[in-house]
PDB file of C-alpha atoms in Angstrom:
ATOM      1  CA  MET A   1     -21.245  12.781   6.725  1.00 83.00           C
ATOM      2  CA  SER A   2     -21.221  14.624  10.208  1.00 93.00           C
ATOM      3  CA  TYR A   3     -19.226  13.970  13.249  1.00 96.00           C
ATOM      4  CA  VAL A   4     -21.238  14.363  16.923  1.00 96.00           C
ATOM      5  CA  PHE A   5     -18.044  16.225  17.692  1.00 96.00           C
ATOM      6  CA  VAL A   6     -14.648  17.661  15.834  1.00 95.00           C
ATOM      7  CA  PRO A   7     -11.815  14.568  15.650  1.00 93.00           C
ATOM      8  CA  SER A   8      -8.681  15.666  16.909  1.00 93.00           C
ATOM      9  CA  ALA A   9      -5.954  16.253  14.090  1.00 93.00           C
ATOM     10  CA  PRO A  10      -3.333  13.111  13.615  1.00 93.00           C
ATOM     11  CA  VAL A  11      -0.349  13.449  15.264  1.00 97.00           C
ATOM     12  CA  ALA A  12       2.465  14.344  13.217  1.00 98.00           C
ATOM     13  CA  VAL A  13       6.496  13.971  13.462  1.00 98.00           C
ATOM     14  CA  PRO A  14       8.325  16.608  11.993  1.00 97.00           C
ATOM     15  CA  VAL A  15      10.582  15.659   9.148  1.00 98.00           C
ATOM     16  CA  ALA A  16      14.346  16.823   9.996  1.00 97.00           C
ATOM     17  CA  GLY A  17      15.373  19.870   7.155  1.00 94.00           C
ATOM     18  CA  SER A  18      12.247  20.289   5.928  1.00 95.00           C
ATOM     19  CA  GLN A  19       8.389  21.794   6.552  1.00 95.00           C
ATOM     20  CA  ASP A  20       6.796  18.274   5.934  1.00 97.00           C
ATOM     21  CA  THR A  21       5.378  16.361   8.698  1.00 98.00           C
ATOM     22  CA  PHE A  22       4.934  12.295   8.753  1.00 98.00           C
ATOM     23  CA  PRO A  23       1.059  11.709  10.222  1.00 98.00           C
ATOM     24  CA  VAL A  24       1.224   8.246  13.065  1.00 98.00           C
ATOM     25  CA  ARG A  25      -1.048   5.866  11.820  1.00 98.00           C
ATOM     26  CA  ARG A  26      -0.714   3.029  14.675  1.00 98.00           C
ATOM     27  CA  VAL A  27       2.417   2.547  17.181  1.00 98.00           C
ATOM     28  CA  TYR A  28       4.255  -1.061  17.353  1.00 98.00           C
ATOM     29  CA  CYS A  29       6.999  -1.469  20.206  1.00 98.00           C
ATOM     30  CA  VAL A  30       9.501  -4.576  20.069  1.00 95.00           C
ATOM     31  CA  GLY A  31       9.841  -6.285  23.400  1.00 87.00           C
ATOM     32  CA  ARG A  32      13.555  -7.553  24.766  1.00 83.00           C
ATOM     33  CA  ASN A  33      15.205  -6.776  21.711  1.00 85.00           C
ATOM     34  CA  TYR A  34      18.765  -6.714  22.820  1.00 78.00           C
ATOM     35  CA  ALA A  35      20.200  -9.601  25.082  1.00 69.00           C
ATOM     36  CA  ALA A  36      21.419  -7.891  27.501  1.00 67.00           C
ATOM     37  CA  HIS A  37      18.341  -5.881  28.401  1.00 67.00           C
ATOM     38  CA  ALA A  38      16.591  -9.050  28.268  1.00 62.00           C
ATOM     39  CA  ARG A  39      18.714 -10.431  30.863  1.00 70.00           C
ATOM     40  CA  GLU A  40      18.633  -7.404  33.310  1.00 68.00           C
ATOM     41  CA  MET A  41      15.031  -8.079  32.918  1.00 64.00           C
ATOM     42  CA  GLY A  42      15.231 -11.491  34.358  1.00 66.00           C
ATOM     43  CA  PHE A  43      14.693 -13.305  30.511  1.00 64.00           C
ATOM     44  CA  ASP A  44      17.210 -15.605  28.652  1.00 66.00           C
ATOM     45  CA  PRO A  45      17.994 -13.549  25.601  1.00 64.00           C
ATOM     46  CA  ASP A  46      18.396 -16.890  23.496  1.00 67.00           C
ATOM     47  CA  ARG A  47      16.515 -15.901  19.984  1.00 65.00           C
ATOM     48  CA  GLU A  48      12.800 -16.510  20.392  1.00 77.00           C
ATOM     49  CA  PRO A  49      10.627 -15.050  18.132  1.00 84.00           C
ATOM     50  CA  PRO A  50       9.849 -10.929  18.676  1.00 87.00           C
ATOM     51  CA  PHE A  51       6.749 -10.300  20.691  1.00 88.00           C
ATOM     52  CA  PHE A  52       5.043  -7.003  20.483  1.00 95.00           C
ATOM     53  CA  PHE A  53       3.053  -4.246  22.507  1.00 96.00           C
ATOM     54  CA  CYS A  54       1.213  -1.123  21.156  1.00 97.00           C
ATOM     55  CA  LYS A  55       0.715   2.634  22.007  1.00 98.00           C
ATOM     56  CA  PRO A  56      -1.854   4.722  20.864  1.00 98.00           C
ATOM     57  CA  ALA A  57      -0.770   7.092  18.187  1.00 98.00           C
ATOM     58  CA  ASP A  58      -1.723   9.923  20.407  1.00 97.00           C
ATOM     59  CA  ALA A  59       0.829   8.712  23.078  1.00 98.00           C
ATOM     60  CA  VAL A  60       3.308   9.846  20.347  1.00 98.00           C
ATOM     61  CA  VAL A  61       4.922  13.523  21.608  1.00 98.00           C
ATOM     62  CA  PRO A  62       6.928  14.975  19.162  1.00 98.00           C
ATOM     63  CA  VAL A  63      10.009  17.267  19.601  1.00 98.00           C
ATOM     64  CA  ALA A  64      11.789  19.279  17.185  1.00 94.00           C
ATOM     65  CA  ASP A  65      15.584  19.733  16.718  1.00 91.00           C
ATOM     66  CA  GLY A  66      17.011  21.860  19.499  1.00 92.00           C
ATOM     67  CA  GLN A  67      13.718  21.423  21.507  1.00 96.00           C
ATOM     68  CA  THR A  68      13.820  20.007  25.376  1.00 98.00           C
ATOM     69  CA  LEU A  69      10.237  18.465  26.108  1.00 98.00           C
ATOM     70  CA  SER A  70       8.788  18.965  29.246  1.00 98.00           C
ATOM     71  CA  LEU A  71       7.163  15.633  30.226  1.00 98.00           C
ATOM     72  CA  PRO A  72       4.849  15.516  33.089  1.00 98.00           C
ATOM     73  CA  TYR A  73       5.723  13.131  35.471  1.00 98.00           C
ATOM     74  CA  PRO A  74       2.651  10.220  34.828  1.00 98.00           C
ATOM     75  CA  PRO A  75      -0.155   9.447  37.440  1.00 98.00           C
ATOM     76  CA  GLU A  76      -0.077   6.060  39.402  1.00 98.00           C
ATOM     77  CA  THR A  77       3.779   5.712  39.294  1.00 98.00           C
ATOM     78  CA  ALA A  78       6.156   5.371  41.282  1.00 98.00           C
ATOM     79  CA  ASN A  79       9.153   3.937  39.326  1.00 98.00           C
ATOM     80  CA  LEU A  80       9.165   5.664  35.552  1.00 98.00           C
ATOM     81  CA  HIS A  81      11.732   3.991  33.446  1.00 98.00           C
ATOM     82  CA  TYR A  82      13.159   5.408  30.096  1.00 98.00           C
ATOM     83  CA  GLU A  83      13.964   3.376  27.252  1.00 98.00           C
ATOM     84  CA  ILE A  84      16.022   4.863  24.023  1.00 98.00           C
ATOM     85  CA  GLU A  85      14.967   3.137  20.953  1.00 98.00           C
ATOM     86  CA  LEU A  86      15.659   3.444  17.394  1.00 98.00           C
ATOM     87  CA  VAL A  87      12.540   3.895  15.519  1.00 98.00           C
ATOM     88  CA  ALA A  88      11.161   3.046  11.936  1.00 98.00           C
ATOM     89  CA  ALA A  89       8.460   4.898  10.119  1.00 98.00           C
ATOM     90  CA  ILE A  90       6.727   2.565   7.434  1.00 98.00           C
ATOM     91  CA  GLY A  91       5.914   4.629   4.174  1.00 98.00           C
ATOM     92  CA  LYS A  92       5.171   2.031   2.058  1.00 98.00           C
ATOM     93  CA  GLY A  93       2.365  -0.620   3.062  1.00 97.00           C
ATOM     94  CA  GLY A  94       2.537  -4.466   2.705  1.00 98.00           C
ATOM     95  CA  GLU A  95       1.597  -8.008   4.571  1.00 98.00           C
ATOM     96  CA  ARG A  96       3.652 -10.753   4.219  1.00 98.00           C
ATOM     97  CA  ILE A  97       6.855  -8.673   3.502  1.00 98.00           C
ATOM     98  CA  ALA A  98       9.935 -10.740   2.934  1.00 98.00           C
ATOM     99  CA  VAL A  99      13.121  -9.933   4.845  1.00 98.00           C
ATOM    100  CA  ASP A 100      15.119  -9.090   1.885  1.00 98.00           C
ATOM    101  CA  ASP A 101      11.993  -6.245   0.903  1.00 98.00           C
ATOM    102  CA  ALA A 102      11.461  -5.029   4.555  1.00 98.00           C
ATOM    103  CA  LEU A 103      14.068  -1.971   4.038  1.00 98.00           C
ATOM    104  CA  GLN A 104      12.024  -0.499   1.041  1.00 98.00           C
ATOM    105  CA  HIS A 105       9.092   0.051   3.081  1.00 98.00           C
ATOM    106  CA  VAL A 106      10.678   2.465   5.647  1.00 98.00           C
ATOM    107  CA  TRP A 107      10.458   5.803   4.788  1.00 98.00           C
ATOM    108  CA  GLY A 108      12.710   7.122   8.019  1.00 98.00           C
ATOM    109  CA  TYR A 109      13.964   6.965  11.304  1.00 98.00           C
ATOM    110  CA  ALA A 110      14.186   8.870  14.472  1.00 98.00           C
ATOM    111  CA  VAL A 111      14.971   8.611  17.837  1.00 98.00           C
ATOM    112  CA  GLY A 112      12.545   7.608  20.323  1.00 98.00           C
ATOM    113  CA  LEU A 113      11.947   6.713  24.319  1.00 98.00           C
ATOM    114  CA  ASP A 114       9.682   4.416  25.427  1.00 98.00           C
ATOM    115  CA  MET A 115       8.700   5.737  28.581  1.00 98.00           C
ATOM    116  CA  THR A 116       7.347   3.039  31.083  1.00 98.00           C
ATOM    117  CA  ARG A 117       6.011   2.928  34.164  1.00 98.00           C
ATOM    118  CA  ARG A 118       7.742  -0.185  35.714  1.00 97.00           C
ATOM    119  CA  ASP A 119       6.045  -0.926  38.695  1.00 97.00           C
ATOM    120  CA  LEU A 120       2.602  -1.149  36.874  1.00 97.00           C
ATOM    121  CA  GLN A 121       4.344  -3.268  34.226  1.00 95.00           C
ATOM    122  CA  MET A 122       5.529  -5.947  36.503  1.00 94.00           C
ATOM    123  CA  LYS A 123       2.289  -6.059  38.573  1.00 96.00           C
ATOM    124  CA  MET A 124       0.455  -6.499  35.046  1.00 93.00           C
ATOM    125  CA  ARG A 125       3.258  -9.065  34.264  1.00 89.00           C
ATOM    126  CA  GLU A 126       2.877 -10.827  37.351  1.00 92.00           C
ATOM    127  CA  ALA A 127      -0.874 -11.113  37.191  1.00 92.00           C
ATOM    128  CA  GLY A 128      -0.623 -12.415  33.216  1.00 92.00           C
ATOM    129  CA  ARG A 129      -2.351  -9.185  32.256  1.00 93.00           C
ATOM    130  CA  PRO A 130      -1.825  -7.150  29.345  1.00 91.00           C
ATOM    131  CA  TRP A 131       0.797  -4.414  29.709  1.00 91.00           C
ATOM    132  CA  GLU A 132      -1.238  -1.237  28.880  1.00 95.00           C
ATOM    133  CA  LEU A 133      -0.991   0.474  32.076  1.00 97.00           C
ATOM    134  CA  GLY A 134       2.184   0.027  32.142  1.00 97.00           C
ATOM    135  CA  LYS A 135       3.569   0.845  28.272  1.00 97.00           C
ATOM    136  CA  ALA A 136      -0.030   2.799  26.918  1.00 98.00           C
ATOM    137  CA  PHE A 137      -0.346   6.126  28.974  1.00 98.00           C
ATOM    138  CA  ASP A 138      -0.685   9.301  27.914  1.00 98.00           C
ATOM    139  CA  GLN A 139       2.838  11.193  26.437  1.00 98.00           C
ATOM    140  CA  SER A 140       4.820   7.868  26.704  1.00 98.00           C
ATOM    141  CA  ALA A 141       6.539   8.236  23.166  1.00 98.00           C
ATOM    142  CA  PRO A 142       8.641  10.805  22.553  1.00 98.00           C
ATOM    143  CA  ILE A 143      10.069  10.873  19.106  1.00 98.00           C
ATOM    144  CA  GLY A 144      12.664  13.479  17.518  1.00 98.00           C
ATOM    145  CA  PRO A 145      12.305  14.335  13.817  1.00 98.00           C
ATOM    146  CA  LEU A 146      12.188  11.872  11.260  1.00 98.00           C
ATOM    147  CA  HIS A 147      15.375  11.490   8.998  1.00 98.00           C
ATOM    148  CA  PRO A 148      14.391   9.843   5.347  1.00 98.00           C
ATOM    149  CA  ALA A 149      16.285   6.337   4.867  1.00 98.00           C
ATOM    150  CA  GLU A 150      17.807   7.805   2.039  1.00 96.00           C
ATOM    151  CA  SER A 151      19.926  10.452   3.823  1.00 96.00           C
ATOM    152  CA  VAL A 152      20.870   7.795   6.971  1.00 96.00           C
ATOM    153  CA  GLN A 153      24.040   5.908   6.416  1.00 91.00           C
ATOM    154  CA  ASP A 154      24.766   2.328   8.465  1.00 92.00           C
ATOM    155  CA  ILE A 155      21.956   2.718  10.353  1.00 96.00           C
ATOM    156  CA  GLU A 156      22.475  -1.034  11.214  1.00 93.00           C
ATOM    157  CA  GLN A 157      25.813  -0.444  13.339  1.00 94.00           C
ATOM    158  CA  ALA A 158      24.906   2.893  14.915  1.00 97.00           C
ATOM    159  CA  GLY A 159      25.524   3.492  18.378  1.00 98.00           C
ATOM    160  CA  ILE A 160      22.634   4.623  20.340  1.00 98.00           C
ATOM    161  CA  TRP A 161      22.988   6.090  23.705  1.00 98.00           C
ATOM    162  CA  LEU A 162      20.904   7.874  26.736  1.00 98.00           C
ATOM    163  CA  GLN A 163      22.364   9.952  29.447  1.00 98.00           C
ATOM    164  CA  VAL A 164      20.504  11.259  32.692  1.00 98.00           C
ATOM    165  CA  ASN A 165      21.919  14.529  33.949  1.00 98.00           C
ATOM    166  CA  GLY A 166      24.836  14.101  32.021  1.00 98.00           C
ATOM    167  CA  ALA A 167      25.631  10.698  33.349  1.00 98.00           C
ATOM    168  CA  ASP A 168      26.055   7.761  30.696  1.00 98.00           C
ATOM    169  CA  LYS A 169      23.041   4.911  31.145  1.00 98.00           C
ATOM    170  CA  GLN A 170      22.441   3.179  28.009  1.00 97.00           C
ATOM    171  CA  ARG A 171      25.162   2.968  25.463  1.00 97.00           C
ATOM    172  CA  SER A 172      25.292   0.219  22.437  1.00 96.00           C
ATOM    173  CA  ASP A 173      24.627   0.075  18.724  1.00 95.00           C
ATOM    174  CA  ILE A 174      22.048  -1.247  16.413  1.00 97.00           C
ATOM    175  CA  GLY A 175      24.057  -4.127  15.464  1.00 95.00           C
ATOM    176  CA  LYS A 176      23.282  -5.592  19.017  1.00 94.00           C
ATOM    177  CA  LEU A 177      19.647  -5.983  18.092  1.00 93.00           C
ATOM    178  CA  ILE A 178      18.379  -9.755  18.043  1.00 91.00           C
ATOM    179  CA  TRP A 179      15.882  -9.036  15.308  1.00 93.00           C
ATOM    180  CA  SER A 180      16.842  -6.566  12.708  1.00 95.00           C
ATOM    181  CA  VAL A 181      14.700  -3.971  11.577  1.00 97.00           C
ATOM    182  CA  ALA A 182      14.157  -5.873   8.516  1.00 97.00           C
ATOM    183  CA  GLU A 183      13.485  -8.865  10.230  1.00 95.00           C
ATOM    184  CA  THR A 184      11.022  -7.281  12.727  1.00 96.00           C
ATOM    185  CA  ILE A 185       9.000  -5.727   9.778  1.00 98.00           C
ATOM    186  CA  SER A 186       8.891  -9.023   7.686  1.00 98.00           C
ATOM    187  CA  TYR A 187       7.842 -10.545  11.448  1.00 96.00           C
ATOM    188  CA  LEU A 188       5.732  -7.955  12.066  1.00 97.00           C
ATOM    189  CA  SER A 189       4.039  -7.990   8.929  1.00 98.00           C
ATOM    190  CA  ARG A 190       3.016 -11.529   9.082  1.00 98.00           C
ATOM    191  CA  TYR A 191      -0.246 -10.505  11.885  1.00 97.00           C
ATOM    192  CA  PHE A 192      -0.654  -7.147  10.830  1.00 98.00           C
ATOM    193  CA  ARG A 193      -1.051  -5.459   7.388  1.00 98.00           C
ATOM    194  CA  LEU A 194       1.926  -2.494   8.010  1.00 98.00           C
ATOM    195  CA  GLU A 195       0.434   0.801   6.349  1.00 98.00           C
ATOM    196  CA  PRO A 196       2.105   4.391   5.904  1.00 98.00           C
ATOM    197  CA  GLY A 197       2.175   6.235   8.904  1.00 98.00           C
ATOM    198  CA  ASP A 198       2.924   3.237  11.275  1.00 98.00           C
ATOM    199  CA  LEU A 199       5.764   4.010  13.481  1.00 98.00           C
ATOM    200  CA  ILE A 200       8.232   0.620  15.010  1.00 98.00           C
ATOM    201  CA  TYR A 201       9.702   1.280  18.548  1.00 98.00           C
ATOM    202  CA  THR A 202      12.486  -1.576  17.622  1.00 97.00           C
ATOM    203  CA  GLY A 203      13.710  -2.193  21.337  1.00 95.00           C
ATOM    204  CA  THR A 204      15.921  -0.870  23.860  1.00 94.00           C
ATOM    205  CA  PRO A 205      19.356  -1.714  25.347  1.00 94.00           C
ATOM    206  CA  GLU A 206      20.481  -2.618  28.454  1.00 93.00           C
ATOM    207  CA  GLY A 207      20.820   0.219  31.259  1.00 95.00           C
ATOM    208  CA  VAL A 208      17.063   0.980  31.687  1.00 96.00           C
ATOM    209  CA  GLY A 209      16.120   2.929  34.943  1.00 97.00           C
ATOM    210  CA  PRO A 210      14.189   5.302  36.578  1.00 98.00           C
ATOM    211  CA  VAL A 211      13.553   8.781  36.716  1.00 98.00           C
ATOM    212  CA  VAL A 212      11.948  11.580  38.724  1.00 98.00           C
ATOM    213  CA  ARG A 213      10.706  15.292  38.513  1.00 98.00           C
ATOM    214  CA  GLY A 214      13.767  17.443  37.193  1.00 98.00           C
ATOM    215  CA  ASP A 215      15.710  15.094  35.427  1.00 98.00           C
ATOM    216  CA  THR A 216      16.937  15.789  32.039  1.00 98.00           C
ATOM    217  CA  MET A 217      16.874  13.052  29.457  1.00 98.00           C
ATOM    218  CA  VAL A 218      19.495  13.733  26.706  1.00 98.00           C
ATOM    219  CA  GLY A 219      19.188  10.526  23.860  1.00 98.00           C
ATOM    220  CA  GLY A 220      20.524   9.700  20.209  1.00 98.00           C
ATOM    221  CA  VAL A 221      21.354   7.426  17.775  1.00 98.00           C
ATOM    222  CA  ASP A 222      24.304   8.339  15.521  1.00 97.00           C
ATOM    223  CA  GLY A 223      23.347  10.034  12.451  1.00 97.00           C
ATOM    224  CA  LEU A 224      19.720  11.061  13.845  1.00 98.00           C
ATOM    225  CA  GLY A 225      20.620  13.567  16.400  1.00 96.00           C
ATOM    226  CA  THR A 226      19.633  14.110  19.700  1.00 97.00           C
ATOM    227  CA  LEU A 227      16.459  13.807  21.891  1.00 98.00           C
ATOM    228  CA  ARG A 228      16.134  15.904  25.085  1.00 98.00           C
ATOM    229  CA  VAL A 229      13.577  15.354  27.177  1.00 98.00           C
ATOM    230  CA  GLN A 230      13.243  16.757  30.820  1.00 98.00           C
ATOM    231  CA  MET A 231      10.709  15.417  33.558  1.00 98.00           C
ATOM    232  CA  ALA A 232       8.552  18.174  35.102  1.00 98.00           C
TER     233      ALA A 232
END
């Protein structure tokens, strides 16, 4: 078999402390998974079933330890928002996964950003249309190195935070997720067969807001290091 053009190499996320990389298959994102963030977006934070949107795998931009990513300001927006998130990487496939078994399917964890063209997202939401223009654009999912699950302690209560130009913007902890990582994996696996290489961006806490060219974002999850991104 031959291809009509040379296919792109898979996007691969570095593994902390290793020369290995983690190839990305699919990217799932959970919407409004912290109560305070749901309120700031104008929604009742009652524990409704989780909902998901997707980003293309090549929206993922790996950022090595100690590196600052220069991220171009995307076109067709005047209101680009940061959303810091814990990312769970799937290493064992499955469908209809039980909550009690879900964390056995996690290969590792990382810090990620769900960059959002908020003005386009709101326009699509108001029109009852899909969010792709606001969420699934090029380079919209920066991510730090993956840490193997067995090396991560107490991730379910870890702090999560983001600063812009040194000022606190988001600060919470993973224990405030409406749907835990295990519950999210279990629910998602009812609708999609999860496979090794899938990334799940698990939701962002309150404090989302805009960035402009020249702003520097530094965010982290306790035990997973920091992610540095400067808008260009």
